[in-house]
XYZ file of C-alpha atoms in Angstrom:
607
model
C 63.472 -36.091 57.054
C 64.056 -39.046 59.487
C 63.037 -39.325 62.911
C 64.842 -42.283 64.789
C 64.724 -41.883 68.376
C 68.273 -42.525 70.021
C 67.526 -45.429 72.405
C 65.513 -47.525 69.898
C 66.450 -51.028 69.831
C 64.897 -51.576 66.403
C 66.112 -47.905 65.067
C 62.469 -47.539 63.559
C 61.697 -44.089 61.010
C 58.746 -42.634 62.000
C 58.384 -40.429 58.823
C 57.534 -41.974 55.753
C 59.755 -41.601 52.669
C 57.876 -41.341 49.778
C 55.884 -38.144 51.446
C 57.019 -34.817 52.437
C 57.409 -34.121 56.036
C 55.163 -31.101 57.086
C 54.972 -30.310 53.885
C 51.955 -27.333 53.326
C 49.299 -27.520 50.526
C 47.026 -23.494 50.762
C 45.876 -21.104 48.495
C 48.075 -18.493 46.726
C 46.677 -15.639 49.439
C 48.969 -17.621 51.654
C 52.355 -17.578 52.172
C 54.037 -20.124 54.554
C 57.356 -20.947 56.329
C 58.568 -24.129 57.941
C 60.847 -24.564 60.261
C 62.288 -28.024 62.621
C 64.678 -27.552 65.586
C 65.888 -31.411 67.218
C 66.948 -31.277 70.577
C 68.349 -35.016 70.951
C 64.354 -36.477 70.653
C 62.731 -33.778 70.935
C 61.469 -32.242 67.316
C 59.793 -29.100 67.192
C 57.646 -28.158 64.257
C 56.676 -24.228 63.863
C 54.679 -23.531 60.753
C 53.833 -19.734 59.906
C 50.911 -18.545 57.397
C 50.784 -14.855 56.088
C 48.040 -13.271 54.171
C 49.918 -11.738 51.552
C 46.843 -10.430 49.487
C 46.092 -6.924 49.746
C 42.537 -7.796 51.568
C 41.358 -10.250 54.571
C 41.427 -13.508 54.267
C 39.295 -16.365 55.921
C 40.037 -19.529 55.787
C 37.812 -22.694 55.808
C 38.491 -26.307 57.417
C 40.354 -27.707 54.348
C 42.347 -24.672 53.162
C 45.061 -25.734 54.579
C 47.278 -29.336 54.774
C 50.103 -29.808 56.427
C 51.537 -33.463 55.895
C 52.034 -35.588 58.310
C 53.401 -39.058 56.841
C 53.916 -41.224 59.513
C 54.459 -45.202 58.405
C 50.913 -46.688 59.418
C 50.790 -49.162 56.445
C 50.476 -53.663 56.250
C 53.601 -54.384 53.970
C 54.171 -57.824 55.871
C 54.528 -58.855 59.439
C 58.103 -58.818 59.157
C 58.107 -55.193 58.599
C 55.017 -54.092 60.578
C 56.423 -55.727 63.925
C 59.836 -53.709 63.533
C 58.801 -50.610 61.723
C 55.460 -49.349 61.477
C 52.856 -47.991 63.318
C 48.974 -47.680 64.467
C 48.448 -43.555 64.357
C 45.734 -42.185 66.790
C 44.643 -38.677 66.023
C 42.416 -36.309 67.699
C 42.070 -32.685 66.343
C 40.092 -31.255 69.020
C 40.824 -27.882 68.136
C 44.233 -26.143 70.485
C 44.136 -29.664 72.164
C 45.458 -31.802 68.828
C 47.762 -34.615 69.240
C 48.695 -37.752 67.276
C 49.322 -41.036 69.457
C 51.271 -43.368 67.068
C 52.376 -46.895 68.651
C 54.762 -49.482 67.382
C 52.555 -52.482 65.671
C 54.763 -54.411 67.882
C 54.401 -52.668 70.653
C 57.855 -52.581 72.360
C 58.865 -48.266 72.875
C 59.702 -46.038 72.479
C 56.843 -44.899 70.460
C 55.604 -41.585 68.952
C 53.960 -38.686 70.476
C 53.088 -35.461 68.891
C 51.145 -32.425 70.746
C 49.954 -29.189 68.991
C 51.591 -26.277 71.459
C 49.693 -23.262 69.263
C 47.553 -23.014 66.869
C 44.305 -25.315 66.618
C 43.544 -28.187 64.601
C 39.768 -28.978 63.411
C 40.551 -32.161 61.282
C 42.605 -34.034 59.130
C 42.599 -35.733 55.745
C 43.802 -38.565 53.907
C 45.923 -38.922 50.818
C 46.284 -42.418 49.503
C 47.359 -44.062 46.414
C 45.434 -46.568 44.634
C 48.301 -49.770 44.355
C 48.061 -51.797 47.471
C 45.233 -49.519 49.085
C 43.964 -51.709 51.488
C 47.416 -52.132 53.224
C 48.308 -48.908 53.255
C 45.962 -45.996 55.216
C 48.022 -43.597 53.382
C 49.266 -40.245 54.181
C 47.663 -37.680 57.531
C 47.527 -34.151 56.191
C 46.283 -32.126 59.361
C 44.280 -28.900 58.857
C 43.928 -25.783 60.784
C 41.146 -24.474 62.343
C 39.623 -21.640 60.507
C 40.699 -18.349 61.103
C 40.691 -14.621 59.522
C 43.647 -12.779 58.915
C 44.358 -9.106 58.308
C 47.070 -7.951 54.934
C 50.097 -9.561 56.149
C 49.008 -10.619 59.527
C 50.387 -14.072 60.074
C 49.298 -17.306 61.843
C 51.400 -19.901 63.454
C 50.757 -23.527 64.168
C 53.390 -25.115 66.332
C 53.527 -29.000 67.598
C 56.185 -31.264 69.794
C 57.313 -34.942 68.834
C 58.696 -36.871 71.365
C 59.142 -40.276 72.527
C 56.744 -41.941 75.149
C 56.687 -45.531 76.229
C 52.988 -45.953 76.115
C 49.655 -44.936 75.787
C 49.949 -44.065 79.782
C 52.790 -42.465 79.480
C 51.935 -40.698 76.395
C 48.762 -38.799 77.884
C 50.890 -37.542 80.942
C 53.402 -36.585 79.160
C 51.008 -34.332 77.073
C 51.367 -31.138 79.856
C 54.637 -31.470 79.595
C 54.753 -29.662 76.511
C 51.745 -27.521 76.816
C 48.920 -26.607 79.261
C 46.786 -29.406 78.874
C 42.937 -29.969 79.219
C 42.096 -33.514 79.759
C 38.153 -34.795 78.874
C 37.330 -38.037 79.453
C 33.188 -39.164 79.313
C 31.950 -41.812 81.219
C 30.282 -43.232 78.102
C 30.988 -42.196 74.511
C 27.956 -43.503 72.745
C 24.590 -43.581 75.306
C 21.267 -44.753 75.457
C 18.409 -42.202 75.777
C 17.452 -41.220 79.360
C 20.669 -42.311 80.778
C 22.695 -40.389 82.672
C 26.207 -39.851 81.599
C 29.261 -37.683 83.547
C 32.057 -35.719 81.388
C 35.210 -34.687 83.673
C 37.658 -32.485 82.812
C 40.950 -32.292 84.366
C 43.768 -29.047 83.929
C 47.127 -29.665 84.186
C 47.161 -25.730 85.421
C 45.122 -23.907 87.772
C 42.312 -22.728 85.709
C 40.527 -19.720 86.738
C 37.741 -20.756 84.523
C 36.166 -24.021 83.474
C 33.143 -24.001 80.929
C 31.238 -26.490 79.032
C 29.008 -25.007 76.576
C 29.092 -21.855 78.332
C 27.989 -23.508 81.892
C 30.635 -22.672 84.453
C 31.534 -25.431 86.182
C 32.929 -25.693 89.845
C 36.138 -27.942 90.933
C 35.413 -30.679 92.934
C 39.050 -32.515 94.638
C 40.772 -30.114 91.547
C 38.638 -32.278 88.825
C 35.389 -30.020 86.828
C 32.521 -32.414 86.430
C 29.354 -32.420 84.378
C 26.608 -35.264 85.243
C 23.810 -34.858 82.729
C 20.807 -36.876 81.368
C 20.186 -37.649 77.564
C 16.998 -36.167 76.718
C 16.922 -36.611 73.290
C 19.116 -38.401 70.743
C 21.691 -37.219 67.917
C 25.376 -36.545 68.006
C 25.877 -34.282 71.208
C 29.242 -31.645 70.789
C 30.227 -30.251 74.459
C 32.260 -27.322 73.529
C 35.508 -26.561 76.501
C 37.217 -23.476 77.481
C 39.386 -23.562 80.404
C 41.227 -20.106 80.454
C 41.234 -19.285 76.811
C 41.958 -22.808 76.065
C 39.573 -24.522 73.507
C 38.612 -28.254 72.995
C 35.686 -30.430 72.758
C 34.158 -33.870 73.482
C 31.530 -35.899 70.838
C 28.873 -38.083 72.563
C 26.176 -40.040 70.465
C 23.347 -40.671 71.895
C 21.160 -43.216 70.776
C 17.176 -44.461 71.378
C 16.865 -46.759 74.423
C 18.734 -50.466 73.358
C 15.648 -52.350 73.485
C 14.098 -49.442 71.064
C 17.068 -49.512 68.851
C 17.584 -53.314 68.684
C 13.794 -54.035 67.856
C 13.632 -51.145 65.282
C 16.713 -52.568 63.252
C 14.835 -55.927 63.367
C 12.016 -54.821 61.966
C 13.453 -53.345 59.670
C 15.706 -55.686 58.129
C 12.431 -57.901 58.191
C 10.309 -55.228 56.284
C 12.607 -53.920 54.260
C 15.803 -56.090 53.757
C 14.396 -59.444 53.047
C 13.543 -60.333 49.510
C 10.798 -61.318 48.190
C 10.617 -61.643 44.407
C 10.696 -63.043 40.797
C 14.045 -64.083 41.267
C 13.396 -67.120 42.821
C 16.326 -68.481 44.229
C 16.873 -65.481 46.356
C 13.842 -65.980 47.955
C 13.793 -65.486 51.884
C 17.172 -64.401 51.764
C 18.708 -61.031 54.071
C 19.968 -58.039 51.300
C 22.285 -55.199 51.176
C 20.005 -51.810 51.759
C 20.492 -48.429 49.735
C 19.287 -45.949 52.227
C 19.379 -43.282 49.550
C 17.687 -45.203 46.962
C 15.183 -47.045 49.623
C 15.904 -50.310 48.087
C 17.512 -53.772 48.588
C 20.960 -54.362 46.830
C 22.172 -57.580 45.332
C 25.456 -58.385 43.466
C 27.560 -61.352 42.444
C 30.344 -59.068 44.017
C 31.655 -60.691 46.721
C 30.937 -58.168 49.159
C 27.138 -57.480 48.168
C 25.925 -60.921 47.486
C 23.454 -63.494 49.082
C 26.184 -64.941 51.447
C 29.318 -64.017 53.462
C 29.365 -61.477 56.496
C 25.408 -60.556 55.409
C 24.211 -64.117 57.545
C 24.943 -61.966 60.157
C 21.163 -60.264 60.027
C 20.133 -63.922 60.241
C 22.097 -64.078 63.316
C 21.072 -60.818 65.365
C 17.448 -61.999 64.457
C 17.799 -65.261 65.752
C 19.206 -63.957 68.881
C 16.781 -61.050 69.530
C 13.377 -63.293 69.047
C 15.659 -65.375 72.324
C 14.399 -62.545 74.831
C 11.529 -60.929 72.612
C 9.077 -62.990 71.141
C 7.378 -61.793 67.835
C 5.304 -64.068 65.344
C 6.249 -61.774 62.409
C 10.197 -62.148 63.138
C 10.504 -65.605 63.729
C 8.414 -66.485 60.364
C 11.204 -63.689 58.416
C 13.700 -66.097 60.382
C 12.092 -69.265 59.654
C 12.234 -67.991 55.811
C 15.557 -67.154 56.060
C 16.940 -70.305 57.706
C 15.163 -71.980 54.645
C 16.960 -70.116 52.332
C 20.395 -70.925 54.215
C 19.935 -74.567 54.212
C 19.019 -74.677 50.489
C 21.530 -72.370 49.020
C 24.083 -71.194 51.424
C 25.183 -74.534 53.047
C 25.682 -78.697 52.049
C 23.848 -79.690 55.257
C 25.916 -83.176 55.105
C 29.065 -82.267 54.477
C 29.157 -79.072 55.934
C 30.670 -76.814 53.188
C 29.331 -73.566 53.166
C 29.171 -71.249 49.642
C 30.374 -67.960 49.014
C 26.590 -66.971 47.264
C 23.868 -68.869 45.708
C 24.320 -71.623 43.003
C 26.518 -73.345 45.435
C 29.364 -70.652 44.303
C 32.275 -69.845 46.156
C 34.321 -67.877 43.773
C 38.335 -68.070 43.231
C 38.457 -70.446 46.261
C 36.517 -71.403 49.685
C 36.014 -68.534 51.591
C 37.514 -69.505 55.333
C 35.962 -66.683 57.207
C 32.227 -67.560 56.006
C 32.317 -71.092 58.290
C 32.270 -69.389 61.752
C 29.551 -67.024 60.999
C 27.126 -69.683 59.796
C 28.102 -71.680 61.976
C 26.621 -69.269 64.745
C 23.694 -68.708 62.674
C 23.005 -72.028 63.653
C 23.555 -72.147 67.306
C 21.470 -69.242 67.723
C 18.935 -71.388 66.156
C 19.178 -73.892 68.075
C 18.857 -71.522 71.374
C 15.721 -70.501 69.798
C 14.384 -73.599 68.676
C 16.344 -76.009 70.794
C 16.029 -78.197 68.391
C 19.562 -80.221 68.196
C 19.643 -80.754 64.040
C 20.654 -77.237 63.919
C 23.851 -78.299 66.561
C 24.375 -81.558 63.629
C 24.355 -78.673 61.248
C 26.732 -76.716 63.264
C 28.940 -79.696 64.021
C 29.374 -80.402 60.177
C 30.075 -76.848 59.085
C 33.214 -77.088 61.556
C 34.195 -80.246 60.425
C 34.544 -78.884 56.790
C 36.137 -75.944 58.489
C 38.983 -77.905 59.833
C 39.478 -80.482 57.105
C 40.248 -77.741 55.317
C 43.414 -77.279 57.227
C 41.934 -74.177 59.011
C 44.220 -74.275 62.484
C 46.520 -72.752 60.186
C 43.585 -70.092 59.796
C 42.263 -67.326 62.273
C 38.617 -66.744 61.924
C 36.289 -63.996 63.220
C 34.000 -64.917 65.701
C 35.078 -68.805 65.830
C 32.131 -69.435 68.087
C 34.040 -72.084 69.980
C 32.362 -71.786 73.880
C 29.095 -71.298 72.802
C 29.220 -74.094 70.321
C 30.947 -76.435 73.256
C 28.460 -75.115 75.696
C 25.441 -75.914 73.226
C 26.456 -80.065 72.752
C 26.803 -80.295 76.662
C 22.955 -78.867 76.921
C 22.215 -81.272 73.932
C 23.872 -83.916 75.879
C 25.913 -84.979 72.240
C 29.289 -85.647 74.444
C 30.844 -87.326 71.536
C 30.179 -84.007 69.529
C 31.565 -81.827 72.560
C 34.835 -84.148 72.667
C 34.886 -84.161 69.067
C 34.438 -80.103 68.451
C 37.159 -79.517 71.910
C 39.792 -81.264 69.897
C 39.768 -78.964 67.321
C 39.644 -76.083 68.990
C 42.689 -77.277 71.507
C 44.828 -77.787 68.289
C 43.774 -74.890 66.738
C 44.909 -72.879 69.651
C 48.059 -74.639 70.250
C 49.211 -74.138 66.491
C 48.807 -70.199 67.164
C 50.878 -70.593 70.057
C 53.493 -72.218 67.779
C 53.164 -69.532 65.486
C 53.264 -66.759 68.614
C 53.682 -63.260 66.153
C 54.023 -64.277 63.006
C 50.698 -63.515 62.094
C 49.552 -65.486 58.198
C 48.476 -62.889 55.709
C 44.984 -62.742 54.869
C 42.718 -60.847 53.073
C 44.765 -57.998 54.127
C 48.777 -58.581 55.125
C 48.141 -57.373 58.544
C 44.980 -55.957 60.578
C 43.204 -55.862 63.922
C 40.994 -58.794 62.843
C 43.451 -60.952 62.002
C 45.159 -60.545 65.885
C 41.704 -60.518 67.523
C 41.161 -63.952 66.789
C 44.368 -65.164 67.876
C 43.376 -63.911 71.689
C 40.221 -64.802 70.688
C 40.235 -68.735 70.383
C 43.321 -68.675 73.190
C 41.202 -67.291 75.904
C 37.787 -69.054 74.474
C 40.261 -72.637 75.130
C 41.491 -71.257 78.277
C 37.904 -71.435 79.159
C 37.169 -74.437 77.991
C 40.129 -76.187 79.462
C 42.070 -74.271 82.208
C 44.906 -74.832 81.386
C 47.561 -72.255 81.845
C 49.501 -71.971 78.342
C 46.187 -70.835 76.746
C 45.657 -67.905 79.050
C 49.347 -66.636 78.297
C 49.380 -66.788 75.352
C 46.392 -64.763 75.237
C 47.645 -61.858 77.272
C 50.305 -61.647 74.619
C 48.096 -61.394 72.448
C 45.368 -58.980 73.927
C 48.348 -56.290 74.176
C 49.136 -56.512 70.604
C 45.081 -56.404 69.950
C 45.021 -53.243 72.104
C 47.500 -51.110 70.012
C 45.117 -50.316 67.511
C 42.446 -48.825 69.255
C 42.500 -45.180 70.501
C 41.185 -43.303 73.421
C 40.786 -40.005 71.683
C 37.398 -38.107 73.284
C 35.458 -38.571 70.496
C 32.630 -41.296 70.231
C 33.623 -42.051 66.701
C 37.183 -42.948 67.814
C 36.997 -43.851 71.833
C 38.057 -47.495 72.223
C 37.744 -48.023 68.197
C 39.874 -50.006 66.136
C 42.001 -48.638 62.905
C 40.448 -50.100 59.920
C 40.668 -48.278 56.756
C 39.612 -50.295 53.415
C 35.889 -51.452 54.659
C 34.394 -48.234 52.951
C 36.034 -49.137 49.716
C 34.713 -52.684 49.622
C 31.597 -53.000 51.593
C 30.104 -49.514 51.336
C 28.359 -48.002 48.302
C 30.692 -44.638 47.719
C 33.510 -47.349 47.780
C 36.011 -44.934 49.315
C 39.271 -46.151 51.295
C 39.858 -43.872 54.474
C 39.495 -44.504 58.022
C 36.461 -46.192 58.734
C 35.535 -45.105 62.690
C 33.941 -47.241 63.279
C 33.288 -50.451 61.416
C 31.551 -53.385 63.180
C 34.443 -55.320 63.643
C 35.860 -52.988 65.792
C 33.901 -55.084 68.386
C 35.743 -58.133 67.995
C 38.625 -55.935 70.684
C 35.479 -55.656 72.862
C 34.636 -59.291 72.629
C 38.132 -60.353 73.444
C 38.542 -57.848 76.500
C 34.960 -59.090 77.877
C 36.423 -62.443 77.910
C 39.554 -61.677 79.477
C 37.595 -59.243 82.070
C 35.278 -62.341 82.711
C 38.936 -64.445 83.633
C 40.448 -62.343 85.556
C 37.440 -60.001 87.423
C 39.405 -56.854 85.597
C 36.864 -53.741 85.909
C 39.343 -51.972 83.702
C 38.770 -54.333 80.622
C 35.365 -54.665 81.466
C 35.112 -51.332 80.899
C 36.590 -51.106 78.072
C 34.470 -53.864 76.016
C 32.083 -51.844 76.962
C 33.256 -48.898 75.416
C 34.013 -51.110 72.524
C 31.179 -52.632 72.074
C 28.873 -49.633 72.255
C 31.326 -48.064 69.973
C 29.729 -49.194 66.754
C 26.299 -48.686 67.607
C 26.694 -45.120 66.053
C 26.417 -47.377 62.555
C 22.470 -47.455 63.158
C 19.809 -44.778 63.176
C 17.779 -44.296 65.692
C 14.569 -45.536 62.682
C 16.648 -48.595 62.603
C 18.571 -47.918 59.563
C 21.794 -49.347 59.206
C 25.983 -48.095 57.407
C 28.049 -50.412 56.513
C 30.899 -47.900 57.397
C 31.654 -44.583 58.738
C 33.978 -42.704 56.527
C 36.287 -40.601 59.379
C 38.908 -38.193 57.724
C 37.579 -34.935 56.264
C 38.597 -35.898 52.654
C 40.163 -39.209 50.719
C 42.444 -37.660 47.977
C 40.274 -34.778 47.371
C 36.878 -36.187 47.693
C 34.916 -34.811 51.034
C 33.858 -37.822 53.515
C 33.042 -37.483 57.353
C 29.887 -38.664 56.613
C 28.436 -42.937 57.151
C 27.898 -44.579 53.830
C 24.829 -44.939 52.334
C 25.029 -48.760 52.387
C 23.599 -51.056 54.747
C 25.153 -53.993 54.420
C 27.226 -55.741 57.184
C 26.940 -53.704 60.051
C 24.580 -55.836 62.345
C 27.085 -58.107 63.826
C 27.974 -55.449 65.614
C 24.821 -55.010 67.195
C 24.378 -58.838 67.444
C 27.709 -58.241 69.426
C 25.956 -56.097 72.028
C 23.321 -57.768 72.302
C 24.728 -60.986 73.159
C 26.737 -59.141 76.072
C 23.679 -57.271 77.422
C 21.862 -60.799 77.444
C 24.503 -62.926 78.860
């Protein structure tokens, strides 16, 4: 099956070819039938189940696929800015719908909405060459149900075109009566207050959240409510007959949570041992195993994204003096400066030994890089700025402006040498960054492969070090460009009413690589989610835009639902209900990388 919509400049499929549209995967009690009626662009999908054993059937959440292949895969950026998309799903029981939006962003773009029947979740199948480009293939399952000898059960959805993720949600009662939930916050601190409102595209005779009746206020059902107590909150909704729901997380206090995670990364993440030369040094953590985790893999060794412990640390003791952090983060910077980076040149190694693998590892420069500012904000002692100042020299005689780097702490580097009164530095450190940003303005779209061929962190750092010059210079080009950017950025973050997927970025290979059960699937959320926040907060802080202030928000508070509320850290949450068979829904055992993500919020709260 194709779907091509009829006024489609780029005459995009939407349907994969190497899967079976709406194909159905159920037990022998079941029989099924398919059938698709097209009405110019309008597809409708009506699948019917019969219990054709001679007693009653019941059904669980996974006894049932249906296939929904839609192209949401990184073959290059030739092909992903013509002909592929991001795919938001929310199965929120008889409110389902998938939001799928052209990588490129230009409409139309892909709407589907569930008109009978219920959804409860979906699942991923996904083959094993090229995994981490590829999130693989949606296979949607029904919500349980019961069925009678040769009683039958129909699910039945709409695809149509929409221009937008605006246009998409109104178009949504076209189709069906529609229930709209939106919270005020997704993930909340404890004893804040927090408002869900629900909006009817009908005149509903009765509006309940977890069996309260609400009453309309100006047509809209609200419910203002305190957090008591913390844990994953599920607000079931029934507005005539018509069933959804809403997830909030609710987490301890931030102060609470932020100084629990440091402690325990202090008491329980920093080794101390016979093997020497990882003295002082921030670990993995197996929260099953209760101990710390080191490998010469890549992803679990002394080094790379794990500084960023060092990091949050550094920041924290900023605001909250304690004598038994800072001496963790005095032991730590020790370890850095002996094993992790060449203090005169610069270079910074992939792991201990002065390692760095197949080749220099780009993305590590930024992050210690930051380590070091936050040093010097603690210490304000300026040989930690000389430190800094050398790592980004490496960084760019390496031919990096042909790079983009996470977190390429460019203002706060810039703002540190004028404090330090090192001018020369400032000057020095501004030129790079200017011709950094103008060589992504050269390159506009045509985004370099990384470690993956396309993903949300290789686009956030385009806006990124655009609006981070913008600030630093004012000029005009910078702040364009950026915009152009941001609305690529935004495309691959949903706004489904569900704290794991609210304002969170598609990733779907940080599981595999990072996490201990190394499982591909959607990971909702991983940390770097927050680099969308970070990039909205600075364009909210140009332009005085509530929206996008918002929204970073949002963002940003997104992936605190990767800590505990004892201060226990994942390294990724593993979304769908299954990866090719094997159950997930569940955060990985793993702490490994996750606390730049509360470094993230923490610098916002702060600042």
């Amino acid at each position: 099956m194709k779907i091509v919509f009829s006024d489609d400049r780029l005459k995009m499929n939407w349907i994969r070819t190497d899967y079976e549209y709406a194909k159905v995967v159920c037990p022998s009690e079941l029989a099924y039938e398919v059938k698709n009626e097209r009405e110019g662009d309008i597809i409708r999908t009506k699948i019917t189940l019969k219990n054709v054993s001679p007693k009653p059937y019941f059904t669980c959440n996974d006894t049932v696929g249906i296939y929904f292949p839609l192209p949401d895969s990184y073959d290059s950026r030739e092909i992903c800015m013509t002909s592929r998309c991001h795919s938001h799903i929310f199965c929120g029981g008889d409110i389902s719908y998938i939001m799928a939006l052209k990588m490129c962003g230009e409409a139309p773009h892909l709407g589907m909405v569930v008109t009978k029947g219920s959804l409860c979740h979906y699942s991923i199948e996904r083959r094993i060459e090229n995994a981490s480009n590829d999130r693989g293939c949606f296979i949607l399952h029904p919500s349980p149900i019961e069925l009678l000898p040769n009683e039958e059960y129909v699910i039945e959805w709409v695809i149509f075109p929409h221009t937008g993720k605006k246009d998409f949600y109104n178009k949504l009662s076209q189709y069906r009566p529609f229930i709209y939930v939106e919270a005020e916050k997704y993930v909340m601190f404890e004893n804040e207050e927090n408002t869900i409102c629900i909006n009817t595209s009908f005149v509903a005779k009765n509006v309940m959240i977890n069996d309260e009746t609400l009453v309309p206020q100006n047509a809209a059902y609200t419910l203002r409510y305190k957090a008591d107590s913390t844990g994953e909150k599920i607000f079931k909704i029934y507005a005539d007959g018509i069933k959804t729901i809403i997830k909030i997380l609710v987490l301890p206090e931030f102060k609470i949570l932020a100084k629990r995670r440091c402690e325990f990364i202090v008491n329980h993440q920093q080794y101390f041992g016979k093997c020497e030369i990882l003295n002082g040094v921030y670990l993995a953590y197996d929260n099953e195993e209760e101990h710390i985790v080191y490998s010469k893999t890549n992803d679990w060794n002394a080094g790379r994204e794990r500084v960023g412990m060092g990091a949050l640390l550094a920041l924290y003791l900023q605001k909250n003096p304690d004598r038994h952090l800072l001496e963790s983060v005095e032991k730590y910077a020790e370890f850095v400066q002996q094993k992790m980076v060449d203090l005169d040149t610069g270079e910074v190694y992939n792991d201990i030994g002065h390692t760095h693998g197949r080749n220099v590892r780009r993305y590590n420069y930024p992050w210690f890089a930051l380590f070091f500012i936050e040093l010097y904000n603690l210490k304000h002692d300026t040989q930690y700025l000389r430190y800094t100042v050398n790592i980004i020299r490496d960084f760019y005689r390496r031919g990096s402006t042909e790079f983009y780097p996470i977190m390429l702490p460019a203002v706060w580097l810039c703002e540190a040498l004028q404090s330090a009164d090192m001018i020369l530095e400032y000057k020095e450190m501004l030129g790079y960054f200017k011709a950094h940003a103008d060589r992504i303005i050269e390159k506009g779209t045509a985004y370099p492969a990384s470690e993956l061929n396309f993903e949300q962190s290789i686009v956030a750092p385009a806006a990124d070090v655009l609006l981070q010059v913008y600030l630093l210079t004012k000029e005009e080009k910078y702040f364009t460009e950026g915009e152009k950017q941001l609305k690529i950025l935004e495309l691959f973050n949903g706004m489904q009413p569900d704290y794991h997927l609210y304002e969170t970025a598609i990733r779907h290979w940080d599981g595999y690589w990072f996490g201990k059960r190394k499982l591909f699937g959607d990971t909702f959320p991983h940390y770097w989610s927050a680099l969308t926040g970070n990039v909205y907060l600075v364009y909210a802080d140009i332009t005085g835009s509530e929206e996008y202030k918002k929204k970073a928000e949002a963002s940003l508070r997104g992936v605190l639902s990767m800590f505990s509320a004892d201060g226990r850290g994942s390294c990724a949450y593993i979304y769908p209900y299954s990866v090719n068979g094997i159950k997930t829904d569940f955060p990985d055992p793993l702490a490994n990388d996750q606390d730049w993500g509360l470094y993230f919020m923490m610098k916002h709260l702060q600042n």
